[in-house]
Amino acid sequence: GTGPIYDYGGEELVNSEVNIEPLSVSIVVFDPGLPEDPADYTSDTSWPELRRAESMHMAVTLKETMEKTANFGAVRITPDARSSSDLHVQARIEQSNGEDVSLKVTVSDSTGKKWINNKVYSTRINEYVFQEPRYRDEDGELTVDPYDVIYERIAVDIAKLKISGEKAAKVRTVTKLRFAQNMSREAFSDILKQRNGIYTLTGLPDDDDPMMKRIENIKYRDDMFIDSLQPYYESFSSDMSKPYSVWQQQAYVESRSAR
């Protein structure tokens, strides 16, 4: 072959130039992209059980990819978009058949501003990744995920968002105040207004506000709870990574010959 179209190993990822302050990130378990009606499930290489497992596995892989860079605060997997964090990442699996993978991604901050809106990330896997000996361990198992290129592109794009300084401080404040409003709708309603899903700060909470202190304590415990879920997602993902890798390799061959 002519060598790699893409170098697995994350050089671009680690060296991506950014000036983002470490905001907390929630990655919602991906939408498996299945049709509403089970009768419409097609007989291609993905079936519903696989897609549902994949939607969690892909979210965990994206989390691990984002954590390789020092650009983010806590990165957590959440079951839905209600969690309280500064940035929310949502993705839908448009295609995944071993040869072609395509994800539709939206990234928004806690003010409701969309930084990446339904952007489609797609790639066709190069056979090279399956043939290159340095991507195998001594048992012949694949040591890289052929889809890595997609996760790295997404992570680099999010890292390049220029949310820093006052903008980042504002997002963090809105995250806390929205959390307070989840507890009590009236809380801080004088300084945080919401219209059509967009949150606007009209002032700042007082640093010594006892209610703010209480909210921060409750939010800390809430974050701890979400942290306690992470090992479950991660062990599910790591348990399926071997069979998933085998599926990717077999599906690659099938999809390619079908094409």
mmCIF file of C-alpha atoms in Angstrom, residues 115-231:
data_model
loop_
_atom_site.group_PDB
_atom_site.id
_atom_site.type_symbol
_atom_site.label_atom_id
_atom_site.label_comp_id
_atom_site.label_asym_id
_atom_site.label_seq_id
_atom_site.Cartn_x
_atom_site.Cartn_y
_atom_site.Cartn_z
ATOM 1 C CA TRP A 115 -21.258 25.946 18.498
ATOM 2 C CA ILE A 116 -21.470 22.975 16.144
ATOM 3 C CA ASN A 117 -24.908 22.413 14.645
ATOM 4 C CA ASN A 118 -25.792 19.053 13.078
ATOM 5 C CA LYS A 119 -22.364 18.789 11.469
ATOM 6 C CA VAL A 120 -21.812 15.467 9.707
ATOM 7 C CA TYR A 121 -18.443 13.772 10.230
ATOM 8 C CA SER A 122 -17.831 10.942 7.759
ATOM 9 C CA THR A 123 -14.947 8.802 6.684
ATOM 10 C CA ARG A 124 -14.274 5.696 4.637
ATOM 11 C CA ILE A 125 -11.946 3.326 6.439
ATOM 12 C CA ASN A 126 -8.706 2.538 4.627
ATOM 13 C CA GLU A 127 -7.770 -1.142 4.419
ATOM 14 C CA TYR A 128 -4.310 -0.125 5.594
ATOM 15 C CA VAL A 129 -5.429 -0.026 9.231
ATOM 16 C CA PHE A 130 -6.299 -3.757 9.088
ATOM 17 C CA GLN A 131 -3.107 -4.727 7.268
ATOM 18 C CA GLU A 132 -0.515 -2.717 9.204
ATOM 19 C CA PRO A 133 1.303 -5.046 11.686
ATOM 20 C CA ARG A 134 2.119 -2.263 14.161
ATOM 21 C CA TYR A 135 -1.618 -1.878 14.837
ATOM 22 C CA ARG A 136 -1.774 -5.467 16.176
ATOM 23 C CA ASP A 137 -0.645 -6.965 19.462
ATOM 24 C CA GLU A 138 1.259 -10.265 19.764
ATOM 25 C CA ASP A 139 -2.032 -12.186 19.676
ATOM 26 C CA GLY A 140 -2.908 -10.536 16.364
ATOM 27 C CA GLU A 141 -5.678 -8.427 17.960
ATOM 28 C CA LEU A 142 -6.260 -4.961 16.504
ATOM 29 C CA THR A 143 -4.973 -2.331 18.975
ATOM 30 C CA VAL A 144 -6.554 0.735 17.338
ATOM 31 C CA ASP A 145 -10.140 1.565 16.539
ATOM 32 C CA PRO A 146 -10.480 2.017 12.760
ATOM 33 C CA TYR A 147 -13.002 4.780 13.506
ATOM 34 C CA ASP A 148 -10.475 6.796 15.566
ATOM 35 C CA VAL A 149 -10.140 9.408 12.844
ATOM 36 C CA ILE A 150 -13.775 10.464 13.402
ATOM 37 C CA TYR A 151 -13.453 10.848 17.190
ATOM 38 C CA GLU A 152 -10.234 12.806 16.798
ATOM 39 C CA ARG A 153 -11.769 15.199 14.275
ATOM 40 C CA ILE A 154 -14.698 15.871 16.592
ATOM 41 C CA ALA A 155 -12.449 16.327 19.654
ATOM 42 C CA VAL A 156 -10.141 18.719 17.765
ATOM 43 C CA ASP A 157 -13.108 20.738 16.470
ATOM 44 C CA ILE A 158 -14.533 21.087 19.984
ATOM 45 C CA ALA A 159 -11.124 22.017 21.378
ATOM 46 C CA LYS A 160 -10.788 24.725 18.743
ATOM 47 C CA LEU A 161 -13.978 26.491 19.815
ATOM 48 C CA LYS A 162 -12.893 29.794 21.215
ATOM 49 C CA ILE A 163 -14.793 29.769 24.499
ATOM 50 C CA SER A 164 -12.452 31.538 26.855
ATOM 51 C CA GLY A 165 -12.140 34.452 29.257
ATOM 52 C CA GLU A 166 -15.414 36.228 29.942
ATOM 53 C CA LYS A 167 -17.328 33.938 27.591
ATOM 54 C CA ALA A 168 -16.237 30.851 29.551
ATOM 55 C CA ALA A 169 -16.965 32.555 32.886
ATOM 56 C CA LYS A 170 -20.464 33.425 31.666
ATOM 57 C CA VAL A 171 -21.123 29.853 30.500
ATOM 58 C CA ARG A 172 -19.987 28.507 33.901
ATOM 59 C CA THR A 173 -22.260 30.924 35.741
ATOM 60 C CA VAL A 174 -25.246 29.980 33.562
ATOM 61 C CA THR A 175 -24.522 26.282 34.227
ATOM 62 C CA LYS A 176 -24.762 26.901 37.996
ATOM 63 C CA LEU A 177 -27.846 29.118 37.764
ATOM 64 C CA ARG A 178 -29.646 26.658 35.497
ATOM 65 C CA PHE A 179 -28.890 23.954 38.039
ATOM 66 C CA ALA A 180 -30.411 26.199 40.728
ATOM 67 C CA GLN A 181 -33.494 26.734 38.557
ATOM 68 C CA ASN A 182 -33.872 22.968 38.173
ATOM 69 C CA MET A 183 -34.264 22.874 41.970
ATOM 70 C CA SER A 184 -36.570 25.872 42.100
ATOM 71 C CA ARG A 185 -37.828 27.679 39.054
ATOM 72 C CA GLU A 186 -37.931 31.000 40.902
ATOM 73 C CA ALA A 187 -34.259 30.858 41.888
ATOM 74 C CA PHE A 188 -32.214 33.691 40.356
ATOM 75 C CA SER A 189 -35.073 34.421 37.936
ATOM 76 C CA ASP A 190 -34.135 38.103 38.248
ATOM 77 C CA ILE A 191 -30.716 37.564 36.612
ATOM 78 C CA LEU A 192 -31.182 34.503 34.366
ATOM 79 C CA LYS A 193 -33.841 34.748 31.672
ATOM 80 C CA GLN A 194 -34.795 31.997 29.237
ATOM 81 C CA ARG A 195 -36.459 32.486 25.885
ATOM 82 C CA ASN A 196 -36.778 29.824 23.159
ATOM 83 C CA GLY A 197 -34.107 27.710 24.811
ATOM 84 C CA ILE A 198 -31.571 30.569 24.989
ATOM 85 C CA TYR A 199 -30.447 31.683 28.455
ATOM 86 C CA THR A 200 -29.375 35.282 29.014
ATOM 87 C CA LEU A 201 -27.617 36.697 32.080
ATOM 88 C CA THR A 202 -28.870 40.135 33.074
ATOM 89 C CA GLY A 203 -26.643 40.314 36.140
ATOM 90 C CA LEU A 204 -24.331 38.196 38.289
ATOM 91 C CA PRO A 205 -25.063 36.370 41.529
ATOM 92 C CA ASP A 206 -23.465 37.829 44.636
ATOM 93 C CA ASP A 207 -20.297 35.898 45.544
ATOM 94 C CA ASP A 208 -21.458 35.622 49.169
ATOM 95 C CA ASP A 209 -25.012 34.574 48.339
ATOM 96 C CA PRO A 210 -25.780 31.731 50.801
ATOM 97 C CA MET A 211 -28.179 30.184 48.288
ATOM 98 C CA MET A 212 -25.347 30.063 45.731
ATOM 99 C CA LYS A 213 -23.144 28.284 48.257
ATOM 100 C CA ARG A 214 -25.890 25.717 48.932
ATOM 101 C CA ILE A 215 -26.441 25.187 45.214
ATOM 102 C CA GLU A 216 -22.702 24.648 44.662
ATOM 103 C CA ASN A 217 -22.701 21.971 47.383
ATOM 104 C CA ILE A 218 -25.685 20.188 45.874
ATOM 105 C CA LYS A 219 -24.194 20.477 42.376
ATOM 106 C CA TYR A 220 -20.945 18.984 43.659
ATOM 107 C CA ARG A 221 -22.859 15.962 44.955
ATOM 108 C CA ASP A 222 -24.786 15.707 41.688
ATOM 109 C CA ASP A 223 -21.487 15.686 39.753
ATOM 110 C CA MET A 224 -20.197 12.980 42.103
ATOM 111 C CA PHE A 225 -23.258 10.871 41.279
ATOM 112 C CA ILE A 226 -22.636 11.249 37.535
ATOM 113 C CA ASP A 227 -18.966 10.412 38.159
ATOM 114 C CA SER A 228 -20.068 7.214 39.894
ATOM 115 C CA LEU A 229 -21.888 6.144 36.694
ATOM 116 C CA GLN A 230 -18.757 6.485 34.546
ATOM 117 C CA PRO A 231 -17.164 3.112 35.454
#
